[in-house]
mmCIF file of C-alpha atoms in Angstrom:
data_model
loop_
_atom_site.group_PDB
_atom_site.id
_atom_site.type_symbol
_atom_site.label_atom_id
_atom_site.label_comp_id
_atom_site.label_asym_id
_atom_site.label_seq_id
_atom_site.Cartn_x
_atom_site.Cartn_y
_atom_site.Cartn_z
ATOM 1 C CA UNK F 1 80.077 45.494 33.538
ATOM 2 C CA UNK F 2 81.348 43.712 30.424
ATOM 3 C CA UNK F 3 82.484 46.805 28.552
ATOM 4 C CA UNK F 4 83.982 48.308 31.751
ATOM 5 C CA UNK F 5 86.311 45.335 32.087
ATOM 6 C CA UNK F 6 87.596 46.088 28.610
ATOM 7 C CA UNK F 7 88.053 49.803 29.332
ATOM 8 C CA UNK F 8 89.971 49.075 32.535
ATOM 9 C CA UNK F 9 92.283 46.707 30.667
ATOM 10 C CA UNK F 10 92.961 49.442 28.102
ATOM 11 C CA UNK F 11 93.490 52.073 30.814
ATOM 12 C CA UNK F 12 95.993 49.821 32.585
ATOM 13 C CA UNK F 13 97.845 49.173 29.324
ATOM 14 C CA UNK F 14 97.976 52.842 28.320
ATOM 15 C CA UNK F 15 98.899 53.976 31.833
ATOM 16 C CA UNK F 16 102.007 51.803 31.702
ATOM 17 C CA UNK F 17 102.755 52.784 28.102
ATOM 18 C CA UNK F 18 102.669 56.482 28.997
ATOM 19 C CA UNK F 19 105.411 55.898 31.558
ATOM 20 C CA UNK F 20 107.507 53.464 29.512
ATOM 21 C CA UNK F 21 107.768 55.228 26.148
ATOM 22 C CA UNK F 22 105.043 57.698 25.182
ATOM 23 C CA UNK F 23 106.373 60.428 27.470
ATOM 24 C CA UNK F 24 109.735 60.197 25.666
ATOM 25 C CA UNK F 25 108.179 60.217 22.190
ATOM 26 C CA UNK F 26 110.487 57.320 21.325
ATOM 27 C CA UNK F 27 109.933 53.844 19.940
ATOM 28 C CA UNK F 28 113.488 52.559 20.401
ATOM 29 C CA UNK F 29 114.875 51.949 23.868
ATOM 30 C CA UNK F 30 116.814 54.930 25.184
ATOM 31 C CA UNK F 31 120.361 54.594 26.495
ATOM 32 C CA UNK F 32 119.874 55.470 30.171
ATOM 33 C CA UNK F 33 122.224 53.246 32.191
ATOM 34 C CA UNK F 34 125.063 55.468 33.442
ATOM 35 C CA UNK F 35 128.283 53.578 34.195
ATOM 36 C CA UNK F 36 130.915 55.659 35.952
ATOM 37 C CA UNK F 37 129.045 58.786 34.828
ATOM 38 C CA UNK F 38 129.107 57.673 31.180
ATOM 39 C CA UNK F 39 126.506 56.237 28.796
ATOM 40 C CA UNK F 40 128.328 53.255 27.207
ATOM 41 C CA UNK F 41 127.464 52.723 23.550
ATOM 42 C CA UNK F 42 127.370 49.006 24.339
ATOM 43 C CA UNK F 43 124.163 49.660 26.283
ATOM 44 C CA UNK F 44 122.601 48.389 23.054
ATOM 45 C CA UNK F 45 123.574 44.898 24.269
ATOM 46 C CA UNK F 46 121.665 45.335 27.507
ATOM 47 C CA UNK F 47 121.332 47.738 30.432
ATOM 48 C CA UNK F 48 121.700 47.126 34.171
ATOM 49 C CA UNK F 49 123.880 44.105 33.480
ATOM 50 C CA UNK F 50 121.431 42.395 31.146
ATOM 51 C CA UNK F 51 122.161 40.707 27.825
ATOM 52 C CA UNK F 52 119.244 40.976 25.426
ATOM 53 C CA UNK F 53 120.647 38.455 22.951
ATOM 54 C CA UNK F 54 120.489 35.905 25.771
ATOM 55 C CA UNK F 55 116.786 36.451 26.488
ATOM 56 C CA UNK F 56 115.887 32.884 25.558
ATOM 57 C CA UNK F 57 112.494 31.251 25.356
ATOM 58 C CA UNK F 58 111.505 28.310 27.506
ATOM 59 C CA UNK F 59 112.486 24.874 26.248
ATOM 60 C CA UNK F 60 108.960 24.379 24.920
ATOM 61 C CA UNK F 61 109.163 27.574 22.847
ATOM 62 C CA UNK F 62 112.862 27.663 22.064
ATOM 63 C CA UNK F 63 112.170 26.784 18.426
ATOM 64 C CA UNK F 64 110.497 30.185 18.020
ATOM 65 C CA UNK F 65 113.597 32.243 18.866
ATOM 66 C CA UNK F 66 115.385 34.508 16.425
ATOM 67 C CA UNK F 67 118.934 33.390 15.620
ATOM 68 C CA UNK F 68 121.639 35.869 16.585
ATOM 69 C CA UNK F 69 123.338 37.105 13.420
ATOM 70 C CA UNK F 70 126.775 38.536 14.328
ATOM 71 C CA UNK F 71 126.856 40.426 11.022
ATOM 72 C CA UNK F 72 123.591 42.277 11.546
ATOM 73 C CA UNK F 73 124.069 46.054 11.546
ATOM 74 C CA UNK F 74 121.188 48.305 12.670
ATOM 75 C CA UNK F 75 120.764 51.801 14.054
ATOM 76 C CA UNK F 76 117.675 52.963 15.909
ATOM 77 C CA UNK F 77 115.389 55.519 14.301
ATOM 78 C CA UNK F 78 114.169 57.225 17.498
ATOM 79 C CA UNK F 79 115.868 58.558 20.616
ATOM 80 C CA UNK F 80 115.319 60.688 23.684
ATOM 81 C CA UNK F 81 115.157 64.437 23.108
ATOM 82 C CA UNK F 82 116.408 66.167 26.235
ATOM 83 C CA UNK F 83 119.490 68.402 26.164
ATOM 84 C CA UNK F 84 122.492 66.165 25.498
ATOM 85 C CA UNK F 85 120.335 63.022 25.234
ATOM 86 C CA UNK F 86 122.229 59.937 23.975
ATOM 87 C CA UNK F 87 121.983 59.207 20.271
ATOM 88 C CA UNK F 88 120.165 56.155 18.922
ATOM 89 C CA UNK F 89 121.363 52.704 19.938
ATOM 90 C CA UNK F 90 123.183 50.739 17.246
ATOM 91 C CA UNK F 91 124.675 47.299 16.668
ATOM 92 C CA UNK F 92 127.175 45.814 14.252
ATOM 93 C CA UNK F 93 129.931 43.206 13.856
ATOM 94 C CA UNK F 94 133.366 43.580 15.415
ATOM 95 C CA UNK F 95 134.769 44.062 11.926
ATOM 96 C CA UNK F 96 132.735 47.287 11.811
ATOM 97 C CA UNK F 97 133.039 48.256 15.486
ATOM 98 C CA UNK F 98 136.097 46.556 17.106
ATOM 99 C CA UNK F 99 135.087 48.355 20.284
ATOM 100 C CA UNK F 100 132.727 51.157 21.283
ATOM 101 C CA UNK F 101 133.096 54.086 23.625
ATOM 102 C CA UNK F 102 130.415 56.230 25.195
ATOM 103 C CA UNK F 103 127.990 59.069 24.611
ATOM 104 C CA UNK F 104 129.508 62.321 25.858
ATOM 105 C CA UNK F 105 126.340 64.144 26.931
ATOM 106 C CA UNK F 106 128.186 67.275 28.048
ATOM 107 C CA UNK F 107 129.929 67.983 24.765
ATOM 108 C CA UNK F 108 128.920 71.279 23.145
ATOM 109 C CA UNK F 109 128.539 70.180 19.540
ATOM 110 C CA UNK F 110 126.915 73.341 18.240
ATOM 111 C CA UNK F 111 129.930 75.610 17.820
ATOM 112 C CA UNK F 112 129.875 77.442 14.479
ATOM 113 C CA UNK F 113 132.713 79.732 15.618
ATOM 114 C CA UNK F 114 135.207 76.859 15.957
ATOM 115 C CA UNK F 115 137.848 76.268 13.302
ATOM 116 C CA UNK F 116 136.600 74.248 11.579
ATOM 117 C CA UNK F 117 132.965 74.925 12.621
ATOM 118 C CA UNK F 118 131.171 72.174 14.587
ATOM 119 C CA UNK F 119 127.516 71.236 14.383
ATOM 120 C CA UNK F 120 125.252 68.681 16.072
ATOM 121 C CA UNK F 121 124.695 66.069 13.355
ATOM 122 C CA UNK F 122 124.211 62.734 15.132
ATOM 123 C CA UNK F 123 120.424 63.019 15.108
ATOM 124 C CA UNK F 124 117.702 65.498 14.214
ATOM 125 C CA UNK F 125 117.024 68.023 16.941
ATOM 126 C CA UNK F 126 120.305 67.316 18.756
ATOM 127 C CA UNK F 127 121.462 70.199 20.953
ATOM 128 C CA UNK F 128 124.502 68.715 22.677
ATOM 129 C CA UNK F 129 126.572 65.529 23.043
ATOM 130 C CA UNK F 130 128.474 63.224 20.708
ATOM 131 C CA UNK F 131 129.580 59.635 20.159
ATOM 132 C CA UNK F 132 133.102 59.227 21.574
ATOM 133 C CA UNK F 133 134.917 56.109 20.365
ATOM 134 C CA UNK F 134 138.445 57.096 21.298
ATOM 135 C CA UNK F 135 138.718 54.202 23.764
ATOM 136 C CA UNK F 136 136.632 51.204 24.868
ATOM 137 C CA UNK F 137 134.033 51.803 27.567
ATOM 138 C CA UNK F 138 132.308 48.869 29.276
ATOM 139 C CA UNK F 139 128.594 48.648 29.952
ATOM 140 C CA UNK F 140 127.271 47.206 33.215
ATOM 141 C CA UNK F 141 127.870 43.668 31.959
ATOM 142 C CA UNK F 142 131.437 44.392 30.820
ATOM 143 C CA UNK F 143 130.732 44.552 27.078
ATOM 144 C CA UNK F 144 132.598 46.997 24.849
ATOM 145 C CA UNK F 145 131.496 45.598 21.464
ATOM 146 C CA UNK F 146 127.999 45.658 19.933
ATOM 147 C CA UNK F 147 128.160 42.443 17.892
ATOM 148 C CA UNK F 148 124.841 40.581 17.948
ATOM 149 C CA UNK F 149 123.375 43.384 20.087
ATOM 150 C CA UNK F 150 120.406 44.297 17.889
ATOM 151 C CA UNK F 151 117.688 43.194 20.318
ATOM 152 C CA UNK F 152 117.080 46.300 22.429
ATOM 153 C CA UNK F 153 113.532 47.235 23.377
ATOM 154 C CA UNK F 154 111.148 48.574 20.759
ATOM 155 C CA UNK F 155 107.500 49.553 20.737
ATOM 156 C CA UNK F 156 105.173 50.991 23.295
ATOM 157 C CA UNK F 157 106.188 48.628 26.130
ATOM 158 C CA UNK F 158 109.621 47.766 24.765
ATOM 159 C CA UNK F 159 109.548 44.297 23.203
ATOM 160 C CA UNK F 160 113.055 43.011 23.911
ATOM 161 C CA UNK F 161 115.248 39.988 23.190
ATOM 162 C CA UNK F 162 115.472 37.123 20.733
ATOM 163 C CA UNK F 163 112.551 35.218 22.241
ATOM 164 C CA UNK F 164 109.958 37.992 21.961
ATOM 165 C CA UNK F 165 110.999 39.092 18.463
ATOM 166 C CA UNK F 166 111.068 35.439 17.461
ATOM 167 C CA UNK F 167 107.507 34.916 18.664
ATOM 168 C CA UNK F 168 106.303 37.923 16.683
ATOM 169 C CA UNK F 169 107.917 36.464 13.583
ATOM 170 C CA UNK F 170 106.662 32.960 14.315
ATOM 171 C CA UNK F 171 103.029 33.995 14.709
ATOM 172 C CA UNK F 172 102.637 37.246 12.763
ATOM 173 C CA UNK F 173 105.576 37.602 10.384
ATOM 174 C CA UNK F 174 107.502 35.993 7.555
ATOM 175 C CA UNK F 175 108.224 32.743 9.357
ATOM 176 C CA UNK F 176 104.523 32.028 9.809
ATOM 177 C CA UNK F 177 103.955 32.563 6.089
ATOM 178 C CA UNK F 178 106.992 30.484 5.114
ATOM 179 C CA UNK F 179 105.814 27.579 7.271
ATOM 180 C CA UNK F 180 102.250 27.720 5.963
ATOM 181 C CA UNK F 181 100.553 29.363 8.929
ATOM 182 C CA UNK F 182 98.280 32.428 8.696
ATOM 183 C CA UNK F 183 100.340 35.623 8.816
ATOM 184 C CA UNK F 184 99.263 39.222 9.242
ATOM 185 C CA UNK F 185 102.605 40.472 7.938
ATOM 186 C CA UNK F 186 103.927 37.805 5.559
ATOM 187 C CA UNK F 187 106.563 40.112 4.043
ATOM 188 C CA UNK F 188 108.060 41.257 7.358
ATOM 189 C CA UNK F 189 110.836 39.239 8.980
ATOM 190 C CA UNK F 190 111.079 40.512 12.558
ATOM 191 C CA UNK F 191 114.240 38.433 13.072
ATOM 192 C CA UNK F 192 116.132 39.942 10.144
ATOM 193 C CA UNK F 193 114.861 43.457 10.805
ATOM 194 C CA UNK F 194 113.636 43.983 14.386
ATOM 195 C CA UNK F 195 113.857 47.749 13.772
ATOM 196 C CA UNK F 196 110.837 47.479 11.442
ATOM 197 C CA UNK F 197 108.659 47.855 14.553
ATOM 198 C CA UNK F 198 109.831 51.456 14.821
ATOM 199 C CA UNK F 199 110.808 52.315 11.257
ATOM 200 C CA UNK F 200 107.769 51.155 9.247
ATOM 201 C CA UNK F 201 105.789 53.984 7.679
ATOM 202 C CA UNK F 202 103.323 51.531 6.160
ATOM 203 C CA UNK F 203 102.477 49.579 9.319
ATOM 204 C CA UNK F 204 102.469 52.189 12.075
ATOM 205 C CA UNK F 205 100.452 49.848 14.272
ATOM 206 C CA UNK F 206 103.495 47.573 14.758
ATOM 207 C CA UNK F 207 104.853 49.649 17.636
ATOM 208 C CA UNK F 208 101.505 49.115 19.376
ATOM 209 C CA UNK F 209 101.164 45.439 18.448
ATOM 210 C CA UNK F 210 104.575 44.709 19.955
ATOM 211 C CA UNK F 211 103.411 46.158 23.287
ATOM 212 C CA UNK F 212 100.012 44.498 23.157
ATOM 213 C CA UNK F 213 101.717 41.175 22.474
ATOM 214 C CA UNK F 214 103.690 41.644 25.679
ATOM 215 C CA UNK F 215 100.453 42.544 27.493
ATOM 216 C CA UNK F 216 98.591 39.385 26.533
ATOM 217 C CA UNK F 217 101.673 37.249 27.188
ATOM 218 C CA UNK F 218 102.759 38.709 30.521
ATOM 219 C CA UNK F 219 99.785 40.526 32.059
ATOM 220 C CA UNK F 220 96.642 38.816 30.851
ATOM 221 C CA UNK F 221 98.320 35.462 31.476
ATOM 222 C CA UNK F 222 99.690 36.407 34.911
ATOM 223 C CA UNK F 223 98.664 33.993 37.649
ATOM 224 C CA UNK F 224 101.237 33.828 40.420
ATOM 225 C CA UNK F 225 100.981 33.067 44.150
ATOM 226 C CA UNK F 226 97.252 33.649 44.336
ATOM 227 C CA UNK F 227 97.162 36.810 42.203
ATOM 228 C CA UNK F 228 95.331 36.335 38.916
ATOM 229 C CA UNK F 229 95.148 39.308 36.552
ATOM 230 C CA UNK F 230 91.604 38.744 35.330
ATOM 231 C CA UNK F 231 90.238 37.910 38.768
ATOM 232 C CA UNK F 232 91.760 41.120 40.139
ATOM 233 C CA UNK F 233 90.555 43.206 37.181
ATOM 234 C CA UNK F 234 87.003 41.951 37.727
ATOM 235 C CA UNK F 235 87.280 42.520 41.463
ATOM 236 C CA UNK F 236 88.412 46.092 40.820
ATOM 237 C CA UNK F 237 85.504 46.870 38.485
ATOM 238 C CA UNK F 238 82.869 45.047 40.529
ATOM 239 C CA UNK F 239 84.088 46.851 43.649
ATOM 240 C CA UNK F 240 83.354 50.261 42.162
ATOM 241 C CA UNK F 241 86.833 50.903 40.702
ATOM 242 C CA UNK F 242 88.185 52.222 43.982
ATOM 243 C CA UNK F 243 90.690 50.075 45.860
ATOM 244 C CA UNK F 244 93.330 52.496 47.090
ATOM 245 C CA UNK F 245 95.611 51.712 44.169
ATOM 246 C CA UNK F 246 95.965 48.004 44.914
ATOM 247 C CA UNK F 247 95.121 46.777 41.397
ATOM 248 C CA UNK F 248 97.161 49.239 39.353
ATOM 249 C CA UNK F 249 100.141 49.098 41.729
ATOM 250 C CA UNK F 250 100.241 45.330 41.293
ATOM 251 C CA UNK F 251 100.082 45.780 37.508
ATOM 252 C CA UNK F 252 102.951 48.282 37.697
ATOM 253 C CA UNK F 253 104.987 45.776 39.665
ATOM 254 C CA UNK F 254 104.475 43.097 37.018
ATOM 255 C CA UNK F 255 105.358 45.430 34.138
ATOM 256 C CA UNK F 256 108.367 47.101 35.716
ATOM 257 C CA UNK F 257 109.776 44.443 38.035
ATOM 258 C CA UNK F 258 108.121 41.138 37.204
ATOM 259 C CA UNK F 259 106.007 40.588 40.321
ATOM 260 C CA UNK F 260 102.643 41.797 41.615
ATOM 261 C CA UNK F 261 103.842 42.529 45.155
ATOM 262 C CA UNK F 262 106.915 44.744 44.853
ATOM 263 C CA UNK F 263 109.581 45.269 45.927
ATOM 264 C CA UNK F 264 110.661 42.248 43.914
ATOM 265 C CA UNK F 265 114.155 40.793 43.776
ATOM 266 C CA UNK F 266 114.866 43.304 41.004
ATOM 267 C CA UNK F 267 114.027 46.275 43.248
ATOM 268 C CA UNK F 268 111.412 48.972 43.714
ATOM 269 C CA UNK F 269 109.013 49.964 40.931
ATOM 270 C CA UNK F 270 110.186 52.944 38.908
ATOM 271 C CA UNK F 271 107.505 55.643 38.956
ATOM 272 C CA UNK F 272 104.805 53.817 40.920
ATOM 273 C CA UNK F 273 102.741 56.935 41.640
ATOM 274 C CA UNK F 274 103.182 58.242 38.095
ATOM 275 C CA UNK F 275 101.910 54.966 36.635
ATOM 276 C CA UNK F 276 98.897 55.047 38.957
ATOM 277 C CA UNK F 277 98.186 58.650 37.989
ATOM 278 C CA UNK F 278 98.345 57.749 34.300
ATOM 279 C CA UNK F 279 95.887 54.908 34.861
ATOM 280 C CA UNK F 280 93.450 57.188 36.686
ATOM 281 C CA UNK F 281 93.716 59.796 33.933
ATOM 282 C CA UNK F 282 92.962 57.342 31.116
ATOM 283 C CA UNK F 283 90.198 55.628 33.052
ATOM 284 C CA UNK F 284 88.497 58.934 33.856
ATOM 285 C CA UNK F 285 88.707 59.931 30.207
ATOM 286 C CA UNK F 286 87.181 56.684 28.917
ATOM 287 C CA UNK F 287 84.334 56.940 31.414
ATOM 288 C CA UNK F 288 83.401 60.487 30.343
ATOM 289 C CA UNK F 289 81.108 59.561 27.430
ATOM 290 C CA UNK F 290 77.582 58.569 28.330
ATOM 291 C CA UNK F 291 77.419 55.068 26.903
ATOM 292 C CA UNK F 292 73.695 55.346 26.278
ATOM 293 C CA UNK F 293 74.245 58.411 24.074
ATOM 294 C CA UNK F 294 77.029 56.975 21.932
ATOM 295 C CA UNK F 295 76.074 55.946 18.436
ATOM 296 C CA UNK F 296 77.062 52.286 18.189
ATOM 297 C CA UNK F 297 76.801 50.460 14.844
ATOM 298 C CA UNK F 298 74.068 47.865 14.767
ATOM 299 C CA UNK F 299 75.458 45.967 11.806
ATOM 300 C CA UNK F 300 78.432 43.773 12.520
ATOM 301 C CA UNK F 301 80.090 44.602 9.206
ATOM 302 C CA UNK F 302 80.399 48.249 10.217
ATOM 303 C CA UNK F 303 83.086 47.139 12.632
ATOM 304 C CA UNK F 304 84.819 44.641 10.385
ATOM 305 C CA UNK F 305 88.571 44.604 10.836
ATOM 306 C CA UNK F 306 90.634 45.105 7.714
ATOM 307 C CA UNK F 307 94.061 43.592 7.319
ATOM 308 C CA UNK F 308 96.779 46.249 7.763
ATOM 309 C CA UNK F 309 98.137 45.457 4.307
ATOM 310 C CA UNK F 310 94.815 45.468 2.454
ATOM 311 C CA UNK F 311 93.939 41.800 2.320
ATOM 312 C CA UNK F 312 94.748 38.933 4.674
ATOM 313 C CA UNK F 313 97.325 36.359 3.733
ATOM 314 C CA UNK F 314 96.075 33.173 2.150
ATOM 315 C CA UNK F 315 94.068 30.975 4.457
ATOM 316 C CA UNK F 316 93.248 33.718 6.973
ATOM 317 C CA UNK F 317 89.679 35.018 7.157
ATOM 318 C CA UNK F 318 89.034 38.407 8.704
ATOM 319 C CA UNK F 319 85.995 38.153 10.949
ATOM 320 C CA UNK F 320 83.714 41.126 11.655
ATOM 321 C CA UNK F 321 82.792 42.063 15.183
ATOM 322 C CA UNK F 322 79.650 40.169 16.109
ATOM 323 C CA UNK F 323 78.756 40.985 19.710
ATOM 324 C CA UNK F 324 76.938 38.262 21.581
ATOM 325 C CA UNK F 325 75.199 40.677 23.994
ATOM 326 C CA UNK F 326 74.607 44.290 23.060
ATOM 327 C CA UNK F 327 76.080 46.280 25.944
ATOM 328 C CA UNK F 328 78.976 44.086 27.011
ATOM 329 C CA UNK F 329 80.916 44.011 23.769
ATOM 330 C CA UNK F 330 84.054 45.101 22.000
ATOM 331 C CA UNK F 331 82.113 47.303 19.592
ATOM 332 C CA UNK F 332 81.013 49.464 22.516
ATOM 333 C CA UNK F 333 84.568 49.799 23.772
ATOM 334 C CA UNK F 334 85.788 50.879 20.339
ATOM 335 C CA UNK F 335 82.858 53.266 19.926
ATOM 336 C CA UNK F 336 83.703 54.902 23.254
ATOM 337 C CA UNK F 337 87.355 55.234 22.245
ATOM 338 C CA UNK F 338 86.373 56.752 18.899
ATOM 339 C CA UNK F 339 84.196 59.261 20.731
ATOM 340 C CA UNK F 340 87.220 60.577 22.656
ATOM 341 C CA UNK F 341 89.973 59.940 20.093
ATOM 342 C CA UNK F 342 90.976 63.600 19.842
ATOM 343 C CA UNK F 343 91.297 63.858 23.602
ATOM 344 C CA UNK F 344 93.384 60.683 23.672
ATOM 345 C CA UNK F 345 95.751 62.186 21.092
ATOM 346 C CA UNK F 346 95.938 65.544 22.850
ATOM 347 C CA UNK F 347 95.742 64.566 26.526
ATOM 348 C CA UNK F 348 97.133 61.016 26.793
ATOM 349 C CA UNK F 349 99.672 60.556 24.008
ATOM 350 C CA UNK F 350 101.926 63.375 25.189
ATOM 351 C CA UNK F 351 105.667 64.002 25.038
ATOM 352 C CA UNK F 352 106.899 65.206 28.440
ATOM 353 C CA UNK F 353 103.309 65.660 29.507
ATOM 354 C CA UNK F 354 102.609 68.670 27.314
ATOM 355 C CA UNK F 355 103.202 68.209 23.584
ATOM 356 C CA UNK F 356 101.334 65.661 21.416
ATOM 357 C CA UNK F 357 103.568 62.721 20.578
ATOM 358 C CA UNK F 358 104.750 62.406 16.988
ATOM 359 C CA UNK F 359 105.392 58.662 17.391
ATOM 360 C CA UNK F 360 102.243 57.433 19.134
ATOM 361 C CA UNK F 361 98.866 58.456 17.685
ATOM 362 C CA UNK F 362 95.317 57.178 18.076
ATOM 363 C CA UNK F 363 94.954 55.716 14.598
ATOM 364 C CA UNK F 364 97.961 53.436 15.029
ATOM 365 C CA UNK F 365 96.724 52.452 18.492
ATOM 366 C CA UNK F 366 93.268 51.550 17.201
ATOM 367 C CA UNK F 367 94.670 49.598 14.252
ATOM 368 C CA UNK F 368 96.932 47.637 16.588
ATOM 369 C CA UNK F 369 94.047 47.007 18.979
ATOM 370 C CA UNK F 370 91.901 45.644 16.172
ATOM 371 C CA UNK F 371 94.661 43.314 14.965
ATOM 372 C CA UNK F 372 95.347 42.005 18.466
ATOM 373 C CA UNK F 373 91.647 41.548 19.118
ATOM 374 C CA UNK F 374 90.792 39.935 15.795
ATOM 375 C CA UNK F 375 93.826 37.705 15.243
ATOM 376 C CA UNK F 376 95.856 37.873 18.412
ATOM 377 C CA UNK F 377 99.096 35.967 18.845
ATOM 378 C CA UNK F 378 99.451 32.299 19.708
ATOM 379 C CA UNK F 379 95.737 31.977 20.389
ATOM 380 C CA UNK F 380 95.742 34.887 22.859
ATOM 381 C CA UNK F 381 93.807 38.092 22.270
ATOM 382 C CA UNK F 382 93.745 41.562 23.725
ATOM 383 C CA UNK F 383 90.841 41.605 26.168
ATOM 384 C CA UNK F 384 88.057 44.080 25.344
ATOM 385 C CA UNK F 385 85.332 42.856 27.687
ATOM 386 C CA UNK F 386 83.413 39.716 28.487
ATOM 387 C CA UNK F 387 81.180 39.686 25.429
ATOM 388 C CA UNK F 388 83.882 40.266 22.825
ATOM 389 C CA UNK F 389 83.003 39.784 19.182
ATOM 390 C CA UNK F 390 84.211 36.245 18.601
ATOM 391 C CA UNK F 391 83.508 34.947 22.088
ATOM 392 C CA UNK F 392 86.996 35.494 23.477
ATOM 393 C CA UNK F 393 86.236 35.315 27.165
ATOM 394 C CA UNK F 394 89.095 36.828 29.185
ATOM 395 C CA UNK F 395 91.219 37.115 26.072
ATOM 396 C CA UNK F 396 92.182 33.437 26.171
#
């Protein structure tokens, strides 16, 4: 069952990703927290009363955090697309934005007959709405400014806060290179430009890597009150992959609310049945190919992983996939995914369940998967089965 464990891990990851971001065709967090029937522009600072710039690491990892630069000014590059959907989140110093108002989603901006004519110009494809800064409007936490509020969620499972962006920079970005550690992206400073996860045209896998980093940190490492992610994943597969939704519902609870047995203190899971349906859809798709009929490379170098920027940074060797046992290996998982890549693009990575996403595509997903399998972050790797290429049992 080695390769099945890997496929189930991928199906669980993609099932959550479909609900979190893929269905919106957005990389940046959407403004969705309505306060007194308004979308405050200060939602960039945090929604539902949260403060993303105060998402600190533990004391042991506090040195990895990004510093909060009050002068940082950033605007998101993606947004929701429904009629009147709020424009991209943005941040900036109080000298630039003394206060912020709200997004008026009911405003009819497309009015060429007005004097002067009005058009929807806040973002491409806008059909209604506008930024209204005529007076301060508080978010759920009482903020009206957006100073230091550049840490909203980005990527396929919304990497958020100064701790998570700091860890990416510490292990994969400019800080690793500056401090003499191996770095996949030595020229990218995730602390100075967290938006690079969504805006990079060169490294499209970043939006996937950010989500996979969360997965290995929060899911693959989850072991609370007798519920261990890997033990439950193995139990699910070994039990015939039919458990009445117990496994995937627990995963949904961890992703959406932080516990495996919702309702948690933070409330009920948003879209529990939808997440389970997504999981079933991806799992069924990955199990379609007959493994015995798939052409799997026999030479390890045929599955070597190339650095996203051509060559690895100094001191970092790229290792080829070298399966220990033929059938239970990462190369089989990747071969199966390659066999159905067009169906993944056209049936899984969908905007509003019908149109292929323009933000999330198979090639970026596979590139991110290879990076997180080959190099990982902080010694943790995305799990692709028990006989993964470099002996990474359980992704640890």
